[in-house]
Amino acid sequence: DAGVTQSPTHLIKTRGQQVTLRCSPKSGHDTVSWYQQALGQGPQFIFQYYEEEERQRGNFPDRFSGHQFPNYSSELNVNALLLGDSALYLCASEYEWGVSSYNEQFFGPGTRLTVL
Amino acid sequence: AQSVTQLDSQVPVFEEAPVELRCNYSSSVSVYLFWYVQYPNQGLQLLLKYLSGSTLVKGINGFEAEFNKSQTSFHLRKPSVHISDTAEYFCAVSDAHQGGSEKLVFGKGTKLTVNP
């Protein structure tokens, strides 16, 4: 059973460009969350997708957008890249058992984005 | 708003020595608490979690943590560390009241280095 997979592994972009990162959730999972981990910091929540809609959002500008597809895979898009967007972007998936249940998040290996 | 403070950014220890990684949290509601481990160039792996019940939680790789509500702490311990425990450790909190899929709020991490 494959876990959470992300592509690409590494990416180098220049300021002002746009980037798309991809995530395939663990088999059977229907919810995907994205986190940004800057160097030397803990991960910060960007947003979460469930049933193809953004359900929660962290404190990130509108330059960060996402999408979830019918097969539950997800994309993270970042427009007008800034140097400060350089980070490890982590995707986490889970199965939505219900609002009264705890749902464990499983993390992928991340995509390392470098903005020059 | 929730927050997590990991009191030590780096903890060096010798192999087979005990270790404690400290974590304090701030929240106005009931919480779930987690410890994750991140090996170099990898994603996050769940070590253990506190959802409810016994305040002493046992996890993988011989780690355990104790939830102390009065001190708002969730310190991670291991009685005897191995070289292979060298990694970055993150404490995280999520809102328990909402249930279901809740964002994780992470601390900045503690780098544990086990020396021979």
PDB file of C-alpha atoms in Angstrom:
ATOM      1  CA  ASP A   1       0.000   0.000   0.000  1.00  0.00           C
ATOM      2  CA  ALA A   2       1.607   3.235  -1.154  1.00  0.00           C
ATOM      3  CA  GLY A   3       1.615   6.016   1.349  1.00  0.00           C
ATOM      4  CA  VAL A   4       1.277   9.682   0.520  1.00  0.00           C
ATOM      5  CA  THR A   5       3.318  10.588  -2.537  1.00  0.00           C
ATOM      6  CA  GLN A   6       4.396  14.024  -3.714  1.00  0.00           C
ATOM      7  CA  SER A   7       5.958  15.335  -6.887  1.00  0.00           C
ATOM      8  CA  PRO A   8       8.346  16.685  -7.790  1.00  0.00           C
ATOM      9  CA  THR A   9      10.913  15.989  -5.093  1.00  0.00           C
ATOM     10  CA  HIS A  10      12.830  19.179  -5.715  1.00  0.00           C
ATOM     11  CA  LEU A  11      12.072  22.296  -7.696  1.00  0.00           C
ATOM     12  CA  ILE A  12      13.973  25.485  -8.463  1.00  0.00           C
ATOM     13  CA  LYS A  13      12.115  28.592  -9.609  1.00  0.00           C
ATOM     14  CA  THR A  14      12.864  32.297  -9.916  1.00  0.00           C
ATOM     15  CA  ARG A  15      11.040  35.191  -8.325  1.00  0.00           C
ATOM     16  CA  GLY A  16       7.752  36.048  -9.979  1.00  0.00           C
ATOM     17  CA  GLN A  17       7.226  32.611 -11.481  1.00  0.00           C
ATOM     18  CA  GLN A  18       4.369  30.262 -10.711  1.00  0.00           C
ATOM     19  CA  VAL A  19       4.669  26.702  -9.388  1.00  0.00           C
ATOM     20  CA  THR A  20       2.396  23.677  -9.056  1.00  0.00           C
ATOM     21  CA  LEU A  21       3.058  20.902  -6.568  1.00  0.00           C
ATOM     22  CA  ARG A  22       1.201  17.605  -6.590  1.00  0.00           C
ATOM     23  CA  CYS A  23       0.057  15.152  -3.950  1.00  0.00           C
ATOM     24  CA  SER A  24      -1.501  11.707  -4.123  1.00  0.00           C
ATOM     25  CA  PRO A  25      -3.131  10.669  -0.846  1.00  0.00           C
ATOM     26  CA  LYS A  26      -2.766   7.339   0.862  1.00  0.00           C
ATOM     27  CA  SER A  27      -5.139   4.749  -0.537  1.00  0.00           C
ATOM     28  CA  GLY A  28      -8.623   5.164   0.944  1.00  0.00           C
ATOM     29  CA  HIS A  29      -8.031   8.719   2.153  1.00  0.00           C
ATOM     30  CA  ASP A  30     -10.309  11.541   1.044  1.00  0.00           C
ATOM     31  CA  THR A  31      -8.916  14.642   2.755  1.00  0.00           C
ATOM     32  CA  VAL A  32      -5.688  16.450   1.896  1.00  0.00           C
ATOM     33  CA  SER A  33      -3.902  19.164   3.852  1.00  0.00           C
ATOM     34  CA  TRP A  34      -0.887  21.214   2.800  1.00  0.00           C
ATOM     35  CA  TYR A  35       1.803  22.570   5.102  1.00  0.00           C
ATOM     36  CA  GLN A  36       4.794  24.860   4.496  1.00  0.00           C
ATOM     37  CA  GLN A  37       7.980  24.140   6.447  1.00  0.00           C
ATOM     38  CA  ALA A  38      10.567  26.899   6.179  1.00  0.00           C
ATOM     39  CA  LEU A  39      14.157  26.075   7.055  1.00  0.00           C
ATOM     40  CA  GLY A  40      14.571  25.663  10.796  1.00  0.00           C
ATOM     41  CA  GLN A  41      10.853  26.004  11.478  1.00  0.00           C
ATOM     42  CA  GLY A  42       7.939  23.730  12.168  1.00  0.00           C
ATOM     43  CA  PRO A  43       5.330  23.085   9.489  1.00  0.00           C
ATOM     44  CA  GLN A  44       2.635  25.739   9.061  1.00  0.00           C
ATOM     45  CA  PHE A  45      -0.858  24.873   7.875  1.00  0.00           C
ATOM     46  CA  ILE A  46      -1.754  26.314   4.466  1.00  0.00           C
ATOM     47  CA  PHE A  47      -5.158  24.784   3.694  1.00  0.00           C
ATOM     48  CA  GLN A  48      -7.202  21.603   3.634  1.00  0.00           C
ATOM     49  CA  TYR A  49      -9.331  20.088   0.873  1.00  0.00           C
ATOM     50  CA  TYR A  50     -12.290  17.764   1.309  1.00  0.00           C
ATOM     51  CA  GLU A  51     -14.842  16.798  -1.337  1.00  0.00           C
ATOM     52  CA  GLU A  52     -12.987  18.975  -3.827  1.00  0.00           C
ATOM     53  CA  GLU A  53     -13.483  22.137  -1.787  1.00  0.00           C
ATOM     54  CA  GLU A  54     -11.219  24.169   0.464  1.00  0.00           C
ATOM     55  CA  ARG A  55     -12.515  23.533   3.967  1.00  0.00           C
ATOM     56  CA  GLN A  56      -9.979  25.319   6.163  1.00  0.00           C
ATOM     57  CA  ARG A  57      -7.276  27.867   5.456  1.00  0.00           C
ATOM     58  CA  GLY A  58      -4.305  29.083   7.420  1.00  0.00           C
ATOM     59  CA  ASN A  59      -2.753  32.532   7.377  1.00  0.00           C
ATOM     60  CA  PHE A  60      -1.422  32.482   3.830  1.00  0.00           C
ATOM     61  CA  PRO A  61      -2.033  35.034   1.047  1.00  0.00           C
ATOM     62  CA  ASP A  62      -4.234  34.401  -1.958  1.00  0.00           C
ATOM     63  CA  ARG A  63      -1.109  33.678  -4.009  1.00  0.00           C
ATOM     64  CA  PHE A  64      -1.434  30.217  -2.500  1.00  0.00           C
ATOM     65  CA  SER A  65      -4.285  28.263  -4.032  1.00  0.00           C
ATOM     66  CA  GLY A  66      -5.183  24.649  -4.405  1.00  0.00           C
ATOM     67  CA  HIS A  67      -7.366  22.082  -5.996  1.00  0.00           C
ATOM     68  CA  GLN A  68      -8.618  18.617  -5.210  1.00  0.00           C
ATOM     69  CA  PHE A  69      -9.590  16.221  -7.971  1.00  0.00           C
ATOM     70  CA  PRO A  70     -12.344  13.557  -7.961  1.00  0.00           C
ATOM     71  CA  ASN A  71      -9.708  10.884  -7.248  1.00  0.00           C
ATOM     72  CA  TYR A  72      -8.784  12.883  -4.082  1.00  0.00           C
ATOM     73  CA  SER A  73      -5.342  13.899  -5.372  1.00  0.00           C
ATOM     74  CA  SER A  74      -4.464  17.529  -4.873  1.00  0.00           C
ATOM     75  CA  GLU A  75      -2.392  20.377  -6.243  1.00  0.00           C
ATOM     76  CA  LEU A  76      -0.878  23.372  -4.518  1.00  0.00           C
ATOM     77  CA  ASN A  77      -0.306  26.416  -6.713  1.00  0.00           C
ATOM     78  CA  VAL A  78       1.793  29.395  -5.752  1.00  0.00           C
ATOM     79  CA  ASN A  79       1.780  32.507  -7.953  1.00  0.00           C
ATOM     80  CA  ALA A  80       4.235  35.400  -8.076  1.00  0.00           C
ATOM     81  CA  LEU A  81       6.880  33.508  -6.148  1.00  0.00           C
ATOM     82  CA  LEU A  82       8.892  35.334  -3.509  1.00  0.00           C
ATOM     83  CA  LEU A  83      12.255  34.391  -2.037  1.00  0.00           C
ATOM     84  CA  GLY A  84      10.427  33.712   1.225  1.00  0.00           C
ATOM     85  CA  ASP A  85       8.380  30.970  -0.410  1.00  0.00           C
ATOM     86  CA  SER A  86      11.470  28.746  -0.390  1.00  0.00           C
ATOM     87  CA  ALA A  87      10.524  25.853   1.868  1.00  0.00           C
ATOM     88  CA  LEU A  88       9.627  22.190   2.130  1.00  0.00           C
ATOM     89  CA  TYR A  89       5.976  21.753   1.205  1.00  0.00           C
ATOM     90  CA  LEU A  90       4.339  18.815   2.934  1.00  0.00           C
ATOM     91  CA  CYS A  91       1.124  17.128   1.983  1.00  0.00           C
ATOM     92  CA  ALA A  92      -0.870  15.116   4.526  1.00  0.00           C
ATOM     93  CA  SER A  93      -3.867  12.893   3.909  1.00  0.00           C
ATOM     94  CA  GLU A  94      -6.515  11.345   6.135  1.00  0.00           C
ATOM     95  CA  TYR A  95      -9.887   9.641   5.984  1.00  0.00           C
ATOM     96  CA  GLU A  96     -12.818  11.691   7.236  1.00  0.00           C
ATOM     97  CA  TRP A  97     -14.474   9.267   9.649  1.00  0.00           C
ATOM     98  CA  GLY A  98     -16.770  11.953  10.939  1.00  0.00           C
ATOM     99  CA  VAL A  99     -16.799  15.193  12.854  1.00  0.00           C
ATOM    100  CA  SER A 100     -16.797  13.448  16.230  1.00  0.00           C
ATOM    101  CA  SER A 101     -13.880  11.180  15.415  1.00  0.00           C
ATOM    102  CA  TYR A 102     -10.154  11.733  15.404  1.00  0.00           C
ATOM    103  CA  ASN A 103      -8.623  11.357  11.954  1.00  0.00           C
ATOM    104  CA  GLU A 104      -4.896  10.667  11.813  1.00  0.00           C
ATOM    105  CA  GLN A 105      -2.935  12.605   9.227  1.00  0.00           C
ATOM    106  CA  PHE A 106      -0.242  10.787   7.243  1.00  0.00           C
ATOM    107  CA  PHE A 107       2.505  12.925   5.743  1.00  0.00           C
ATOM    108  CA  GLY A 108       4.297  12.646   2.426  1.00  0.00           C
ATOM    109  CA  PRO A 109       8.042  13.198   1.987  1.00  0.00           C
ATOM    110  CA  GLY A 110       7.557  16.752   0.767  1.00  0.00           C
ATOM    111  CA  THR A 111       8.624  18.887  -2.181  1.00  0.00           C
ATOM    112  CA  ARG A 112      11.637  21.111  -1.628  1.00  0.00           C
ATOM    113  CA  LEU A 113      11.013  24.435  -3.414  1.00  0.00           C
ATOM    114  CA  THR A 114      13.888  26.859  -3.895  1.00  0.00           C
ATOM    115  CA  VAL A 115      13.132  30.350  -5.176  1.00  0.00           C
ATOM    116  CA  LEU A 116      16.114  32.273  -6.579  1.00  0.00           C
TER     117      LEU A 116
ATOM    118  CA  ALA B   1      -5.523  30.610  18.896  1.00  0.00           C
ATOM    119  CA  GLN B   2      -3.340  27.676  19.745  1.00  0.00           C
ATOM    120  CA  SER B   3       0.427  27.756  20.012  1.00  0.00           C
ATOM    121  CA  VAL B   4       3.220  25.348  20.834  1.00  0.00           C
ATOM    122  CA  THR B   5       6.556  26.152  22.434  1.00  0.00           C
ATOM    123  CA  GLN B   6       9.412  23.700  22.267  1.00  0.00           C
ATOM    124  CA  LEU B   7      11.779  24.913  24.902  1.00  0.00           C
ATOM    125  CA  ASP B   8      14.999  23.513  23.459  1.00  0.00           C
ATOM    126  CA  SER B   9      16.037  23.995  19.853  1.00  0.00           C
ATOM    127  CA  GLN B  10      18.910  21.510  20.165  1.00  0.00           C
ATOM    128  CA  VAL B  11      19.521  18.633  22.568  1.00  0.00           C
ATOM    129  CA  PRO B  12      22.816  16.703  22.388  1.00  0.00           C
ATOM    130  CA  VAL B  13      23.041  13.454  24.351  1.00  0.00           C
ATOM    131  CA  PHE B  14      25.270  10.414  24.496  1.00  0.00           C
ATOM    132  CA  GLU B  15      24.099   7.030  23.307  1.00  0.00           C
ATOM    133  CA  GLU B  16      22.203   5.004  25.948  1.00  0.00           C
ATOM    134  CA  ALA B  17      21.527   8.125  28.037  1.00  0.00           C
ATOM    135  CA  PRO B  18      17.959   9.195  28.864  1.00  0.00           C
ATOM    136  CA  VAL B  19      16.449  12.174  27.103  1.00  0.00           C
ATOM    137  CA  GLU B  20      13.521  14.541  27.611  1.00  0.00           C
ATOM    138  CA  LEU B  21      12.287  16.941  24.939  1.00  0.00           C
ATOM    139  CA  ARG B  22      10.074  19.626  26.363  1.00  0.00           C
ATOM    140  CA  CYS B  23       6.839  20.962  24.916  1.00  0.00           C
ATOM    141  CA  ASN B  24       4.345  23.460  26.262  1.00  0.00           C
ATOM    142  CA  TYR B  25       1.133  24.457  24.550  1.00  0.00           C
ATOM    143  CA  SER B  26      -1.402  27.228  24.795  1.00  0.00           C
ATOM    144  CA  SER B  27      -5.074  26.721  23.999  1.00  0.00           C
ATOM    145  CA  SER B  28      -8.446  27.906  25.230  1.00  0.00           C
ATOM    146  CA  VAL B  29     -10.150  24.617  24.359  1.00  0.00           C
ATOM    147  CA  SER B  30      -9.529  20.932  24.810  1.00  0.00           C
ATOM    148  CA  VAL B  31      -6.724  19.638  22.652  1.00  0.00           C
ATOM    149  CA  TYR B  32      -5.187  16.632  21.058  1.00  0.00           C
ATOM    150  CA  LEU B  33      -1.391  16.494  21.366  1.00  0.00           C
ATOM    151  CA  PHE B  34       1.183  14.864  19.127  1.00  0.00           C
ATOM    152  CA  TRP B  35       4.874  14.246  18.717  1.00  0.00           C
ATOM    153  CA  TYR B  36       6.274  13.759  15.225  1.00  0.00           C
ATOM    154  CA  VAL B  37       9.787  12.807  14.129  1.00  0.00           C
ATOM    155  CA  GLN B  38      11.470  14.006  10.953  1.00  0.00           C
ATOM    156  CA  TYR B  39      14.611  12.317   9.674  1.00  0.00           C
ATOM    157  CA  PRO B  40      16.825  14.266   7.236  1.00  0.00           C
ATOM    158  CA  ASN B  41      15.183  14.857   3.866  1.00  0.00           C
ATOM    159  CA  GLN B  42      12.037  13.029   4.890  1.00  0.00           C
ATOM    160  CA  GLY B  43       8.458  13.845   5.845  1.00  0.00           C
ATOM    161  CA  LEU B  44       6.924  13.598   9.299  1.00  0.00           C
ATOM    162  CA  GLN B  45       6.247  10.346  11.108  1.00  0.00           C
ATOM    163  CA  LEU B  46       3.858  10.164  14.051  1.00  0.00           C
ATOM    164  CA  LEU B  47       5.610   8.989  17.234  1.00  0.00           C
ATOM    165  CA  LEU B  48       2.664   9.159  19.602  1.00  0.00           C
ATOM    166  CA  LYS B  49      -0.529  11.028  20.357  1.00  0.00           C
ATOM    167  CA  TYR B  50      -2.734  11.990  23.286  1.00  0.00           C
ATOM    168  CA  LEU B  51      -6.447  12.100  22.564  1.00  0.00           C
ATOM    169  CA  SER B  52      -8.003  11.338  25.954  1.00  0.00           C
ATOM    170  CA  GLY B  53      -7.746   8.937  28.884  1.00  0.00           C
ATOM    171  CA  SER B  54      -4.429   7.989  30.433  1.00  0.00           C
ATOM    172  CA  THR B  55      -2.039  10.903  30.602  1.00  0.00           C
ATOM    173  CA  LEU B  56       0.972   8.656  29.962  1.00  0.00           C
ATOM    174  CA  VAL B  57       1.151   7.790  26.297  1.00  0.00           C
ATOM    175  CA  LYS B  58       3.482   5.231  24.795  1.00  0.00           C
ATOM    176  CA  GLY B  59       4.595   5.452  21.195  1.00  0.00           C
ATOM    177  CA  ILE B  60       6.901   3.834  18.719  1.00  0.00           C
ATOM    178  CA  ASN B  61      10.647   3.327  19.084  1.00  0.00           C
ATOM    179  CA  GLY B  62      10.446   3.286  22.902  1.00  0.00           C
ATOM    180  CA  PHE B  63       9.267   6.889  23.279  1.00  0.00           C
ATOM    181  CA  GLU B  64       6.628   8.008  25.748  1.00  0.00           C
ATOM    182  CA  ALA B  65       5.057  11.322  26.704  1.00  0.00           C
ATOM    183  CA  GLU B  66       3.029  12.614  29.604  1.00  0.00           C
ATOM    184  CA  PHE B  67       0.146  15.044  29.276  1.00  0.00           C
ATOM    185  CA  ASN B  68       0.016  17.527  32.148  1.00  0.00           C
ATOM    186  CA  LYS B  69      -3.062  19.685  31.857  1.00  0.00           C
ATOM    187  CA  SER B  70      -2.280  21.954  34.798  1.00  0.00           C
ATOM    188  CA  GLN B  71       1.152  22.764  33.393  1.00  0.00           C
ATOM    189  CA  THR B  72      -0.039  22.644  29.770  1.00  0.00           C
ATOM    190  CA  SER B  73       2.891  20.412  28.926  1.00  0.00           C
ATOM    191  CA  PHE B  74       3.462  17.294  26.868  1.00  0.00           C
ATOM    192  CA  HIS B  75       7.116  16.336  27.323  1.00  0.00           C
ATOM    193  CA  LEU B  76       8.628  13.488  25.311  1.00  0.00           C
ATOM    194  CA  ARG B  77      10.957  10.983  27.004  1.00  0.00           C
ATOM    195  CA  LYS B  78      13.059   7.980  26.185  1.00  0.00           C
ATOM    196  CA  PRO B  79      15.022   6.088  28.857  1.00  0.00           C
ATOM    197  CA  SER B  80      17.909   5.084  26.583  1.00  0.00           C
ATOM    198  CA  VAL B  81      18.586   6.652  23.187  1.00  0.00           C
ATOM    199  CA  HIS B  82      20.301   5.170  20.143  1.00  0.00           C
ATOM    200  CA  ILE B  83      22.327   6.776  17.392  1.00  0.00           C
ATOM    201  CA  SER B  84      19.370   6.141  15.089  1.00  0.00           C
ATOM    202  CA  ASP B  85      17.194   8.489  17.192  1.00  0.00           C
ATOM    203  CA  THR B  86      19.123  11.446  15.800  1.00  0.00           C
ATOM    204  CA  ALA B  87      16.436  13.526  14.087  1.00  0.00           C
ATOM    205  CA  GLU B  88      14.224  16.575  14.476  1.00  0.00           C
ATOM    206  CA  TYR B  89      11.230  16.215  16.773  1.00  0.00           C
ATOM    207  CA  PHE B  90       8.087  18.312  16.518  1.00  0.00           C
ATOM    208  CA  CYS B  91       5.363  18.759  19.089  1.00  0.00           C
ATOM    209  CA  ALA B  92       1.925  19.612  17.675  1.00  0.00           C
ATOM    210  CA  VAL B  93      -1.556  20.428  18.926  1.00  0.00           C
ATOM    211  CA  SER B  94      -4.998  20.372  17.364  1.00  0.00           C
ATOM    212  CA  ASP B  95      -8.423  21.414  18.556  1.00  0.00           C
ATOM    213  CA  ALA B  96     -10.249  18.436  20.086  1.00  0.00           C
ATOM    214  CA  HIS B  97     -13.672  20.045  20.223  1.00  0.00           C
ATOM    215  CA  GLN B  98     -14.186  20.213  16.487  1.00  0.00           C
ATOM    216  CA  GLY B  99     -13.300  16.589  15.989  1.00  0.00           C
ATOM    217  CA  GLY B 100     -12.769  15.300  12.520  1.00  0.00           C
ATOM    218  CA  SER B 101     -10.147  16.944  10.412  1.00  0.00           C
ATOM    219  CA  GLU B 102      -8.404  19.668  12.307  1.00  0.00           C
ATOM    220  CA  LYS B 103      -5.271  21.526  11.346  1.00  0.00           C
ATOM    221  CA  LEU B 104      -2.130  20.783  13.285  1.00  0.00           C
ATOM    222  CA  VAL B 105      -0.236  23.632  14.929  1.00  0.00           C
ATOM    223  CA  PHE B 106       3.450  22.750  15.278  1.00  0.00           C
ATOM    224  CA  GLY B 107       6.279  23.942  17.438  1.00  0.00           C
ATOM    225  CA  LYS B 108       9.583  24.995  15.889  1.00  0.00           C
ATOM    226  CA  GLY B 109      11.191  21.641  16.537  1.00  0.00           C
ATOM    227  CA  THR B 110      13.963  20.195  18.672  1.00  0.00           C
ATOM    228  CA  LYS B 111      16.998  18.706  16.988  1.00  0.00           C
ATOM    229  CA  LEU B 112      18.112  15.645  18.927  1.00  0.00           C
ATOM    230  CA  THR B 113      21.694  14.578  18.289  1.00  0.00           C
ATOM    231  CA  VAL B 114      22.835  11.282  19.790  1.00  0.00           C
ATOM    232  CA  ASN B 115      26.604  10.988  20.046  1.00  0.00           C
ATOM    233  CA  PRO B 116      28.568   7.735  20.456  1.00  0.00           C
TER     234      PRO B 116
END
